[in-house]
Amino acid sequence: MTARTPTQIARQWLDDFDAALTQRDIARVLSLFGEECYWRDLIAFTWNLKTLEGPDEIQSMLDATLDRVAPSNWQLDGEASEAAGVVEAWFTFETAEARGKGLLRLKDGRCWTLLTAMRELKDFPEPSGLKRPKGAEHGANKQRETWLEARQREEAELGYQRQPYCVIIGGGQGGIGLAARLRQMNVPTIVIEKNPRAGDSWRNRYKSLCLHDPVWYDHMPYIPFPDNWPVFAPKDKVGDWLEMYTKVMEINYWSSTECESARFDEDSGEWVVEVNRDGERVTLRPKQLVLATGMSGMPNVPQFPGAETFEGEQQHSSQHPGPDAYRGKKVVVVGANNSAHDICAALWEHDADVTMLQRSSTHVVKSDSLMEEALGPLYSEQALQNGIDHHKADLIFASIPYKVLPDFQRPAFDAIRERDADFYRRLEAAGFLLDFGADDSGLFLKYLRRGSGYYIDVGACDLVANGDIKLRSGVSIERINPHSVTLTDGSELPADLIVYATGYGSMNGWAARIISQDVADKVGKCWGMGSDTPKDPGPWEGELRNMWKPTQQQALWFHGGNLHQSRHYSQYLALQLKARLEGIPTPVYGLQEVHHLS
């Protein structure tokens, strides 16, 4: 007998899967899955971001959704491949309402992981490619309205004569990218931003800030960065890009506008959002409200005894202006993650006497090593040469269930640990407390679980290792004195400036401030997945809490994350909002329960 190729194996599986689904034969569907199996669905079947783990969960989902979804036309997309006994294949499919794309992994002919992702609504495709708008209006028309006149009319009317369907609070990269998608889907949207200009949330950070993620990972929807864009973009360059993007994507962007309050009117099924637009009070009544305030909530500022007696300056890292005013000053930076290292290095470059206070261990990975060992296969020039652009890379990364992601990540970080062994030895010799995550799974799992506890090294670690940045580890501040801090080991550090690089709370802190504490408690903690590791308490939930999907509060959504996540998941959030605008039924399967209030 001739051995079957990976493509033949994958095509046979898809054909069997298609037939079983069409016949509504769930038992036959389940026979195609292995005992260990995962089905991650991005709104195609569940109108939710949901990972089904094991045959029982898959059966429950199909029992609830199969008749309504009516999946069909499962087609292999290109040739399948095989590595280490795993067959991998791309495919396309349709449902009653939508078209989708997915990625299949087979072990011994049975499904191990399955990704199904909605790509477009059949009746409401985006106007791109062959469907792009004409732009010009040919012929004669006495009532002709130019593009500029139409934009000016829209800007004057939206929020006043007619209400937006969606209001996005937060005009950073997340809110801007989501608004761009909603614009292409013809969903009337207003973005609320307190700063005067789009991009100011980047411009206003400490002056040495650059992206630590590489350019291939960071593209915005629709308009990728040009080929000559720097690998690590400086903050002001990012700010200018976002301002340009907001204009060319025709986003209704209300700058110098602050949201003062919001409440959901149960009777009308709409939000009542009170904003102050450059001194003018405006009431907006959208059907949908999105908090796009970043993946982080309010700044965490620890309360230490004696802080009110300090005669120098105290500031959270989000308020730190940069190092210029602190030449020759004694600075204590509380924290040892990304912002702490960046700020310490910039202060040292400007001849400040700076001490980093590391209270608990930090995962550190060198930028070059991270790019080559972990990010490179998906996001790099080499990946592009291998036919993997960021669209494909996003789906590959999304196709790995969070339950097994540590197993995928661990080999890369084991290689990094070996590759940079001398670097890590020098850091530990200086007293730095290192970790590779609770289960040695590295940076991405730490980020997904808790959004903190790591530093991508772009040079500051050498300053720590050789003592240029002074280090005190395993201690905290016992009390603050007028000109110094006393540490928990009894020692004292003189200080003219204290910088709290102590991170941020959960995004639902913004829900508490803008809406109410009751609503914040109703939706519960944002971010993390219940891994039962530090700062990510169980039970296991399998997806990031509350992000980009329906919450326990009707018509309230959370959008954020890094540039990669904001780009990728904005598509699914936009499709959910568009479907609701058009009256498409969107019964949510597996709405997340609330286990943690904050």
Coordinates of C-alpha atoms in Angstrom, one line a residue:
M1 CA 0.0 0.0 0.0
T2 CA 1.2 3.5 -0.8
A3 CA 1.6 5.8 2.3
R4 CA -0.8 8.7 2.2
T5 CA 0.5 12.2 2.0
P6 CA -0.3 14.8 4.7
T7 CA -2.6 16.5 2.3
Q8 CA -4.5 13.3 1.6
I9 CA -4.8 12.6 5.4
A10 CA -6.1 16.1 6.1
R11 CA -8.5 16.2 3.2
Q12 CA -10.0 12.8 4.2
W13 CA -10.4 14.1 7.8
L14 CA -12.1 17.3 6.6
D15 CA -14.4 15.3 4.3
D16 CA -15.4 13.0 7.1
F17 CA -15.9 16.0 9.5
D18 CA -18.0 17.8 6.9
A19 CA -20.2 14.8 6.3
A20 CA -20.7 14.1 10.0
L21 CA -21.6 17.8 10.7
T22 CA -24.0 17.9 7.8
Q23 CA -25.8 14.7 9.0
R24 CA -25.8 16.2 12.6
D25 CA -24.1 13.0 13.7
I26 CA -22.3 14.2 16.8
A27 CA -21.1 10.8 17.8
R28 CA -19.4 10.4 14.4
V29 CA -17.9 13.9 14.8
L30 CA -16.4 13.0 18.2
S31 CA -14.9 9.8 16.7
L32 CA -12.7 12.0 14.6
F33 CA -11.1 13.6 17.7
G34 CA -8.4 12.1 19.9
E35 CA -8.8 11.6 23.6
E36 CA -6.8 14.7 24.2
C37 CA -8.3 17.3 22.0
Y38 CA -9.0 21.0 21.8
W39 CA -11.4 23.1 19.7
R40 CA -10.8 26.8 19.9
D41 CA -13.6 28.8 18.4
L42 CA -13.4 32.5 17.6
I43 CA -17.1 33.4 17.3
A44 CA -17.9 31.1 14.4
F45 CA -19.9 28.5 16.4
T46 CA -20.2 30.1 19.8
W47 CA -20.4 33.9 19.3
N48 CA -17.7 33.9 21.9
L49 CA -14.0 33.3 22.3
K50 CA -14.2 29.8 23.6
T51 CA -11.9 26.8 23.9
L52 CA -13.5 23.4 24.3
E53 CA -11.2 20.9 26.0
G54 CA -11.9 17.2 25.5
P55 CA -14.8 15.3 23.8
D56 CA -17.4 16.0 26.4
E57 CA -17.0 19.8 26.1
I58 CA -17.0 19.5 22.3
Q59 CA -20.2 17.5 22.4
S60 CA -22.0 20.0 24.7
M61 CA -21.1 22.8 22.4
L62 CA -22.3 21.0 19.3
D63 CA -25.5 19.9 21.0
A64 CA -26.2 23.6 21.7
T65 CA -25.1 25.2 18.4
L66 CA -24.9 22.8 15.5
D67 CA -28.5 23.2 14.1
R68 CA -28.3 27.0 14.2
V69 CA -24.7 27.3 12.9
A70 CA -25.3 24.8 10.0
P71 CA -21.6 24.5 9.1
S72 CA -20.7 23.4 5.6
N73 CA -18.2 23.5 2.7
W74 CA -15.1 22.5 4.6
Q75 CA -12.2 22.9 2.1
L76 CA -8.5 22.3 2.4
D77 CA -6.6 25.6 1.8
G78 CA -3.3 24.8 0.3
E79 CA -1.1 21.7 1.0
A80 CA -0.9 20.1 4.5
S81 CA 2.4 19.5 6.2
E82 CA 3.8 17.1 8.8
A83 CA 6.3 17.4 11.5
A84 CA 7.1 15.2 14.5
G85 CA 4.1 13.1 13.7
V86 CA 1.6 16.0 13.6
V87 CA -0.2 16.8 10.4
E88 CA -1.1 20.5 10.1
A89 CA -3.6 21.9 7.5
W90 CA -5.3 25.2 6.8
F91 CA -9.0 25.1 5.7
T92 CA -11.9 27.3 5.0
F93 CA -15.6 26.7 5.9
E94 CA -19.0 28.4 6.0
T95 CA -21.8 28.7 8.5
A96 CA -25.3 29.9 8.0
E97 CA -24.2 33.5 8.6
A98 CA -20.5 33.7 7.9
R99 CA -17.3 32.5 6.2
G100 CA -14.4 31.3 8.2
K101 CA -10.9 30.0 8.2
G102 CA -9.2 27.5 10.5
L103 CA -6.2 25.4 11.3
L104 CA -6.2 21.7 12.0
R105 CA -3.6 19.5 13.7
L106 CA -3.9 15.7 13.6
K107 CA -2.2 13.0 15.6
D108 CA -2.5 9.5 14.3
G109 CA -5.3 10.6 12.0
R110 CA -7.4 12.1 14.7
C111 CA -7.9 15.8 15.7
W112 CA -5.6 17.1 18.4
T113 CA -6.3 20.9 18.0
L114 CA -8.9 22.7 15.9
L115 CA -9.2 26.4 15.3
T116 CA -12.4 27.9 13.7
A117 CA -12.3 31.6 13.2
M118 CA -15.0 33.8 11.6
R119 CA -13.6 36.0 8.9
E120 CA -16.6 37.8 7.5
L121 CA -20.4 37.9 7.6
K122 CA -21.8 36.7 4.3
D123 CA -24.4 39.4 3.9
F124 CA -22.1 42.2 5.1
P125 CA -18.6 41.8 3.7
E126 CA -16.1 44.5 4.1
P127 CA -15.7 46.8 1.0
S128 CA -12.3 45.7 0.0
G129 CA -10.6 44.1 -3.0
L130 CA -13.2 43.7 -5.8
K131 CA -15.8 45.2 -3.4
R132 CA -13.8 48.4 -2.7
P133 CA -15.8 51.6 -3.0
K134 CA -15.6 53.6 -6.2
G135 CA -14.9 56.9 -4.5
A136 CA -15.6 59.1 -7.5
E137 CA -19.2 59.8 -8.5
H138 CA -19.2 59.9 -12.3
G139 CA -22.0 61.7 -14.2
A140 CA -23.8 65.0 -13.5
N141 CA -25.5 65.6 -10.1
K142 CA -26.8 69.0 -8.9
Q143 CA -26.9 67.6 -5.3
R144 CA -23.3 66.3 -5.5
E145 CA -21.6 66.1 -2.1
T146 CA -17.8 65.8 -2.1
W147 CA -15.9 63.4 0.1
L148 CA -14.9 66.3 2.3
E149 CA -18.4 67.7 2.6
A150 CA -19.7 64.2 3.5
R151 CA -17.0 63.8 6.2
Q152 CA -17.7 67.3 7.6
R153 CA -21.4 66.6 7.7
E154 CA -20.8 63.3 9.5
E155 CA -18.5 64.9 12.1
A156 CA -21.1 67.6 12.7
E157 CA -24.1 65.2 13.1
L158 CA -22.7 62.1 14.8
G159 CA -23.3 62.4 18.5
Y160 CA -25.7 65.3 18.1
Q161 CA -28.4 64.9 15.4
R162 CA -27.8 61.1 15.3
Q163 CA -26.3 58.7 17.8
P164 CA -23.4 56.3 17.3
Y165 CA -24.1 52.6 17.6
C166 CA -20.9 52.2 19.5
V167 CA -18.8 54.4 21.8
I168 CA -15.2 53.4 22.5
I169 CA -13.6 54.9 25.6
G170 CA -9.9 55.1 25.1
G171 CA -8.2 56.4 21.9
G172 CA -4.9 54.6 22.1
Q173 CA -3.8 51.9 19.6
G174 CA -6.5 49.5 20.7
G175 CA -9.4 51.9 20.4
I176 CA -8.1 53.3 17.1
G177 CA -7.6 49.9 15.5
L178 CA -11.1 48.7 16.6
A179 CA -12.7 51.9 15.3
A180 CA -11.0 51.4 12.0
R181 CA -12.5 47.9 11.6
L182 CA -15.9 49.2 12.7
R183 CA -15.6 52.0 10.1
Q184 CA -15.0 49.5 7.3
M185 CA -18.0 47.5 8.5
N186 CA -20.2 50.7 8.5
V187 CA -20.8 50.7 12.2
P188 CA -21.3 54.3 13.4
T189 CA -18.7 54.8 16.1
I190 CA -17.2 57.5 18.2
V191 CA -13.8 57.2 20.0
I192 CA -13.5 59.2 23.3
E193 CA -10.0 60.3 24.2
K194 CA -9.0 62.7 26.9
N195 CA -5.7 63.8 25.3
P196 CA -5.6 66.6 22.7
R197 CA -4.1 64.5 19.9
A198 CA -4.3 60.9 18.8
G199 CA -1.0 59.3 19.8
D200 CA -0.6 61.4 22.9
S201 CA -0.8 58.3 25.2
W202 CA 2.6 57.4 23.7
R203 CA 4.0 60.9 23.4
N204 CA 3.4 61.5 27.1
R205 CA 5.4 58.6 28.4
Y206 CA 9.1 58.8 29.5
K207 CA 11.2 60.0 26.6
S208 CA 13.4 56.9 26.2
L209 CA 10.4 54.6 25.6
C210 CA 10.5 52.4 22.5
L211 CA 8.5 49.3 21.6
H212 CA 10.1 46.2 22.9
D213 CA 8.2 44.1 20.4
P214 CA 9.5 44.0 16.8
V215 CA 7.7 45.7 13.9
W216 CA 6.5 42.4 12.3
Y217 CA 4.4 41.8 15.5
D218 CA 3.0 45.3 15.7
H219 CA 1.1 46.2 12.5
M220 CA -2.2 48.0 12.8
P221 CA -5.3 46.6 10.9
Y222 CA -5.4 47.5 7.1
I223 CA -2.2 49.6 7.0
P224 CA 1.0 47.7 7.9
F225 CA 4.1 49.6 8.8
P226 CA 6.3 50.3 5.7
D227 CA 9.2 48.1 4.9
N228 CA 11.7 50.7 6.2
W229 CA 10.0 51.1 9.5
P230 CA 12.4 50.6 12.4
V231 CA 12.4 47.2 14.2
F232 CA 11.7 48.9 17.5
A233 CA 9.7 52.0 17.0
P234 CA 10.3 55.0 19.3
K235 CA 7.3 56.2 21.2
D236 CA 6.9 59.5 19.4
K237 CA 7.1 57.8 16.0
V238 CA 4.3 55.5 17.2
G239 CA 2.3 58.5 18.3
D240 CA 2.6 60.2 14.9
W241 CA 1.7 57.0 13.1
L242 CA -1.5 56.7 15.2
E243 CA -2.4 60.3 14.5
M244 CA -1.9 59.8 10.8
Y245 CA -3.8 56.5 10.9
T246 CA -6.8 58.1 12.7
K247 CA -7.1 60.6 9.9
V248 CA -6.7 58.4 6.9
M249 CA -9.0 55.7 8.3
E250 CA -11.6 58.4 8.8
I251 CA -12.2 57.6 12.5
N252 CA -14.7 59.8 14.4
Y253 CA -12.2 60.7 17.1
W254 CA -13.2 63.0 19.9
S255 CA -10.0 64.2 21.4
S256 CA -9.8 66.5 24.5
T257 CA -12.9 64.6 25.6
E258 CA -13.4 62.9 29.0
C259 CA -16.0 60.3 29.9
E260 CA -17.5 61.4 33.2
S261 CA -20.0 58.6 33.6
A262 CA -21.9 55.8 31.9
R263 CA -24.9 53.8 32.8
F264 CA -26.9 51.2 31.0
D265 CA -30.6 52.0 30.6
E266 CA -32.4 48.6 30.8
D267 CA -35.7 50.0 29.4
S268 CA -34.2 51.5 26.2
G269 CA -31.4 48.9 25.9
E270 CA -28.8 51.7 25.4
W271 CA -26.0 53.3 27.3
V272 CA -26.2 56.9 28.6
V273 CA -22.7 58.2 28.4
E274 CA -21.9 61.7 29.7
V275 CA -18.8 63.3 28.3
N276 CA -17.0 66.6 28.5
R277 CA -15.9 67.5 25.0
D278 CA -13.4 70.3 25.4
G279 CA -15.7 72.1 27.9
E280 CA -19.0 71.1 26.3
R281 CA -21.2 68.6 28.1
V282 CA -22.6 66.0 25.6
T283 CA -24.8 63.0 26.3
L284 CA -24.3 60.0 24.0
R285 CA -26.7 57.1 23.7
P286 CA -24.9 54.2 22.0
K287 CA -26.2 50.6 22.0
Q288 CA -22.7 49.3 22.7
L289 CA -19.9 50.5 25.0
V290 CA -16.3 49.4 24.7
L291 CA -13.6 50.1 27.3
A292 CA -10.4 50.3 25.3
T293 CA -8.2 51.6 28.1
G294 CA -5.4 49.2 27.5
M295 CA -5.0 45.8 29.1
S296 CA -4.2 47.6 32.3
G297 CA -6.4 49.5 34.7
M298 CA -5.6 52.2 37.2
P299 CA -1.9 52.7 38.2
N300 CA -0.9 50.7 41.2
V301 CA 0.7 53.1 43.7
P302 CA 1.7 51.3 46.9
Q303 CA 1.0 53.0 50.2
F304 CA 4.0 53.2 52.4
P305 CA 4.1 54.8 55.8
G306 CA 5.6 58.2 55.8
A307 CA 5.0 58.9 52.1
E308 CA 3.3 62.2 53.0
T309 CA 6.5 63.4 54.8
F310 CA 8.8 62.9 51.8
E311 CA 10.2 66.3 50.6
G312 CA 11.4 65.1 47.2
E313 CA 9.3 63.9 44.3
Q314 CA 7.1 60.8 44.0
Q315 CA 5.6 59.6 40.8
H316 CA 4.1 56.5 39.2
S317 CA 6.0 55.3 36.1
S318 CA 3.1 56.5 33.9
Q319 CA 3.8 60.0 35.2
H320 CA 7.6 59.9 34.9
P321 CA 8.7 62.6 32.4
G322 CA 12.1 61.3 31.7
P323 CA 15.6 61.7 33.2
D324 CA 16.5 65.3 32.2
A325 CA 15.7 67.0 35.5
Y326 CA 17.4 64.4 37.7
R327 CA 21.0 64.7 36.8
G328 CA 23.0 64.2 40.0
K329 CA 19.9 63.2 42.0
K330 CA 19.5 60.1 44.1
V331 CA 16.6 58.0 42.7
V332 CA 14.9 54.9 44.0
V333 CA 12.9 53.0 41.4
V334 CA 10.4 50.5 43.0
G335 CA 10.0 47.6 40.6
A336 CA 12.1 45.5 38.3
N337 CA 10.0 44.9 35.1
N338 CA 10.1 46.7 31.7
S339 CA 9.3 50.2 32.8
A340 CA 11.6 50.0 35.8
H341 CA 14.6 48.9 33.7
D342 CA 13.9 51.5 31.0
I343 CA 13.6 54.3 33.5
C344 CA 16.7 53.2 35.4
A345 CA 18.8 53.0 32.3
A346 CA 17.7 56.5 31.1
L347 CA 18.4 58.0 34.5
W348 CA 21.9 56.4 34.6
E349 CA 22.6 57.8 31.1
H350 CA 21.8 61.2 32.5
D351 CA 24.2 60.8 35.5
A352 CA 21.6 60.1 38.2
D353 CA 22.5 57.9 41.1
V354 CA 19.8 55.2 40.6
T355 CA 18.9 52.2 42.7
M356 CA 16.4 49.5 41.5
L357 CA 14.3 48.0 44.3
Q358 CA 13.4 44.4 43.2
R359 CA 10.7 43.1 45.6
S360 CA 10.2 39.7 43.8
S361 CA 11.7 37.7 41.0
T362 CA 11.6 38.9 37.3
H363 CA 11.6 36.9 34.1
V364 CA 14.3 38.5 31.8
V365 CA 14.9 37.6 28.2
K366 CA 17.3 39.4 25.8
S367 CA 15.6 41.0 22.9
D368 CA 17.7 39.4 20.3
S369 CA 17.2 35.9 21.8
L370 CA 13.5 36.5 22.1
M371 CA 13.3 37.4 18.4
E372 CA 15.4 34.6 17.1
E373 CA 14.2 31.7 19.3
A374 CA 10.5 32.6 20.1
L375 CA 9.1 35.3 17.8
G376 CA 11.2 34.7 14.7
P377 CA 9.3 31.6 13.3
L378 CA 6.1 33.7 13.1
Y379 CA 7.1 37.4 13.1
S380 CA 10.3 38.3 11.2
E381 CA 11.7 38.9 7.8
Q382 CA 12.6 35.2 7.7
A383 CA 9.0 34.3 8.4
L384 CA 7.8 36.6 5.6
Q385 CA 10.2 34.8 3.2
N386 CA 8.7 31.5 4.4
G387 CA 5.2 32.8 3.4
I388 CA 4.1 33.7 6.9
D389 CA 2.8 37.2 7.1
H390 CA 1.3 38.7 10.2
H391 CA -2.3 37.6 9.3
K392 CA -1.2 34.0 9.0
A393 CA 1.0 34.3 12.1
D394 CA -1.8 35.6 14.1
L395 CA -4.0 32.6 13.3
I396 CA -1.1 30.1 14.0
F397 CA -0.6 31.7 17.4
A398 CA -4.3 31.7 18.1
S399 CA -4.6 28.1 17.1
I400 CA -2.6 26.9 20.1
P401 CA -4.9 26.3 23.0
Y402 CA -3.8 28.1 26.2
K403 CA -3.8 24.7 28.0
V404 CA -0.9 23.4 25.9
L405 CA 0.7 26.7 25.1
P406 CA 3.3 26.2 27.8
D407 CA 4.4 23.0 26.1
F408 CA 4.9 24.9 22.8
Q409 CA 6.8 27.7 24.6
R410 CA 9.0 25.8 26.9
P411 CA 11.5 24.5 24.3
A412 CA 12.2 28.0 23.0
F413 CA 12.9 29.4 26.5
D414 CA 15.0 26.4 27.4
A415 CA 17.1 27.2 24.3
I416 CA 17.3 30.9 25.4
R417 CA 18.3 29.8 28.9
E418 CA 21.2 27.8 27.5
R419 CA 22.1 30.3 24.8
D420 CA 22.4 33.1 27.4
A421 CA 23.7 31.2 30.4
D422 CA 26.6 33.5 31.0
F423 CA 24.3 36.5 30.9
Y424 CA 22.0 35.0 33.5
R425 CA 24.9 34.0 35.7
R426 CA 26.2 37.6 35.7
L427 CA 22.8 38.9 36.7
E428 CA 22.3 36.4 39.5
A429 CA 25.9 37.2 40.7
A430 CA 24.7 40.8 41.1
G431 CA 21.9 39.6 43.3
F432 CA 19.1 39.8 40.7
L433 CA 16.2 37.4 41.3
L434 CA 15.4 35.6 38.1
D435 CA 12.6 33.3 37.1
F436 CA 11.3 31.7 33.8
G437 CA 7.7 31.7 34.9
A438 CA 5.9 29.4 37.4
D439 CA 6.4 26.4 35.0
D440 CA 9.4 27.6 33.1
S441 CA 7.2 28.5 30.1
G442 CA 8.7 32.0 29.7
L443 CA 7.5 35.5 28.6
F444 CA 4.3 35.0 26.8
L445 CA 2.6 32.9 29.4
K446 CA 3.6 35.4 32.1
Y447 CA 2.1 38.1 30.0
L448 CA -1.1 36.2 29.4
R449 CA -1.5 35.1 33.0
R450 CA -0.7 38.3 34.8
G451 CA 0.5 41.0 32.4
S452 CA 3.6 41.7 34.5
G453 CA 6.7 40.2 36.0
Y454 CA 9.1 40.4 33.0
Y455 CA 11.7 42.5 31.2
I456 CA 12.7 42.3 27.5
D457 CA 16.4 43.3 27.9
V458 CA 17.6 46.0 25.5
G459 CA 20.7 46.9 27.5
A460 CA 19.7 47.8 31.1
C461 CA 20.7 44.3 32.4
D462 CA 24.4 45.0 31.7
L463 CA 24.1 48.1 33.9
V464 CA 22.5 46.0 36.7
A465 CA 25.1 43.3 36.4
N466 CA 28.1 45.6 36.5
G467 CA 26.6 47.8 39.3
D468 CA 26.0 51.0 37.4
I469 CA 22.4 50.6 38.3
K470 CA 22.5 49.7 42.0
L471 CA 20.3 46.8 43.0
R472 CA 18.5 45.9 46.2
S473 CA 16.6 42.7 45.8
G474 CA 14.2 40.7 48.0
V475 CA 13.3 43.7 50.0
S476 CA 10.6 46.4 50.0
I477 CA 10.1 49.8 51.6
E478 CA 9.4 49.7 55.3
R479 CA 8.7 53.5 55.5
I480 CA 9.5 56.7 53.7
N481 CA 11.4 59.5 55.5
P482 CA 11.7 63.2 54.4
H483 CA 14.9 62.5 52.5
S484 CA 15.3 58.7 52.4
V485 CA 13.6 55.3 52.4
T486 CA 14.0 52.7 55.0
L487 CA 13.9 49.2 53.6
T488 CA 12.5 46.0 55.2
D489 CA 16.0 44.8 56.0
G490 CA 16.5 47.9 58.2
S491 CA 18.9 49.6 55.7
E492 CA 18.3 53.2 54.5
L493 CA 18.6 54.7 51.0
P494 CA 18.9 58.5 50.5
A495 CA 16.4 59.7 47.8
D496 CA 15.4 62.8 46.0
L497 CA 12.9 61.0 43.7
I498 CA 10.9 57.8 44.1
V499 CA 9.5 56.2 41.0
Y500 CA 6.8 53.6 41.5
A501 CA 7.2 51.2 38.5
T502 CA 4.6 49.0 40.1
G503 CA 2.2 48.3 37.2
Y504 CA -1.5 48.6 37.0
G505 CA -4.7 47.1 38.3
S506 CA -7.3 45.1 36.3
M507 CA -9.2 46.9 33.5
N508 CA -12.4 46.6 35.4
G509 CA -11.0 49.4 37.6
W510 CA -12.1 51.7 34.7
A511 CA -15.5 50.1 34.7
A512 CA -15.8 50.9 38.4
R513 CA -14.7 54.5 37.9
I514 CA -16.8 55.2 34.8
I515 CA -19.9 53.0 35.4
S516 CA -20.1 51.7 38.9
Q517 CA -18.5 49.3 41.3
D518 CA -21.5 47.1 41.0
V519 CA -20.9 46.7 37.2
A520 CA -17.2 46.2 37.8
D521 CA -18.0 43.4 40.2
K522 CA -20.7 42.0 37.9
V523 CA -18.2 41.5 35.0
G524 CA -15.3 40.5 37.3
K525 CA -11.6 40.4 36.8
C526 CA -10.1 41.1 33.3
W527 CA -7.1 39.3 31.9
G528 CA -5.6 36.0 33.1
M529 CA -7.0 32.6 32.4
G530 CA -7.1 30.8 35.8
S531 CA -3.8 29.1 35.6
D532 CA -3.4 29.1 39.4
T533 CA 0.0 30.7 39.2
P534 CA 1.0 33.9 40.9
K535 CA -1.5 36.7 40.2
D536 CA -3.6 34.4 38.1
P537 CA -5.8 32.6 40.5
G538 CA -7.9 29.5 39.5
P539 CA -10.2 28.0 38.5
W540 CA -9.0 27.3 35.0
E541 CA -11.0 29.2 32.4
G542 CA -9.1 28.5 29.2
E543 CA -9.4 32.0 27.7
L544 CA -8.5 35.5 28.8
R545 CA -11.2 36.8 31.1
N546 CA -13.6 39.3 29.6
M547 CA -11.3 40.3 26.7
W548 CA -12.9 40.9 23.2
K549 CA -16.0 38.9 24.0
P550 CA -19.4 39.2 25.7
T551 CA -19.4 39.9 29.4
Q552 CA -21.9 39.5 32.2
Q553 CA -23.0 43.1 31.6
Q554 CA -25.1 43.4 28.5
A555 CA -23.5 45.5 25.7
L556 CA -20.2 46.1 27.7
W557 CA -17.0 45.0 26.1
F558 CA -13.3 45.2 27.0
H559 CA -10.6 45.7 24.3
G560 CA -6.9 45.9 24.9
G561 CA -3.6 44.1 25.0
N562 CA -0.4 44.6 23.0
L563 CA -0.4 45.8 19.4
H564 CA -0.6 42.2 18.1
Q565 CA -3.6 41.3 20.3
S566 CA -5.3 44.6 19.6
R567 CA -4.9 44.0 15.9
H568 CA -6.0 40.4 15.7
Y569 CA -8.8 40.3 18.2
S570 CA -10.3 43.6 17.1
Q571 CA -11.6 41.7 14.1
Y572 CA -13.7 39.4 16.2
L573 CA -15.0 42.1 18.4
A574 CA -15.9 44.2 15.4
L575 CA -17.8 41.3 13.8
Q576 CA -19.7 40.7 17.0
L577 CA -20.8 44.4 17.1
K578 CA -21.6 44.4 13.4
A579 CA -23.8 41.3 13.8
R580 CA -25.7 43.0 16.6
L581 CA -26.2 46.2 14.6
E582 CA -27.7 44.2 11.7
G583 CA -30.0 42.2 13.9
I584 CA -28.3 38.9 13.3
P585 CA -29.1 36.5 16.2
T586 CA -25.9 36.1 18.3
P587 CA -26.7 33.5 21.0
V588 CA -23.6 33.3 23.2
Y589 CA -22.4 29.8 24.1
G590 CA -20.4 29.5 27.3
L591 CA -20.6 33.0 28.7
Q592 CA -17.8 33.3 31.2
E593 CA -18.7 32.9 34.8
V594 CA -17.2 35.4 37.3
H595 CA -14.9 33.9 39.9
H596 CA -12.8 37.0 40.9
L597 CA -14.2 40.5 41.3
S598 CA -10.9 42.4 40.7

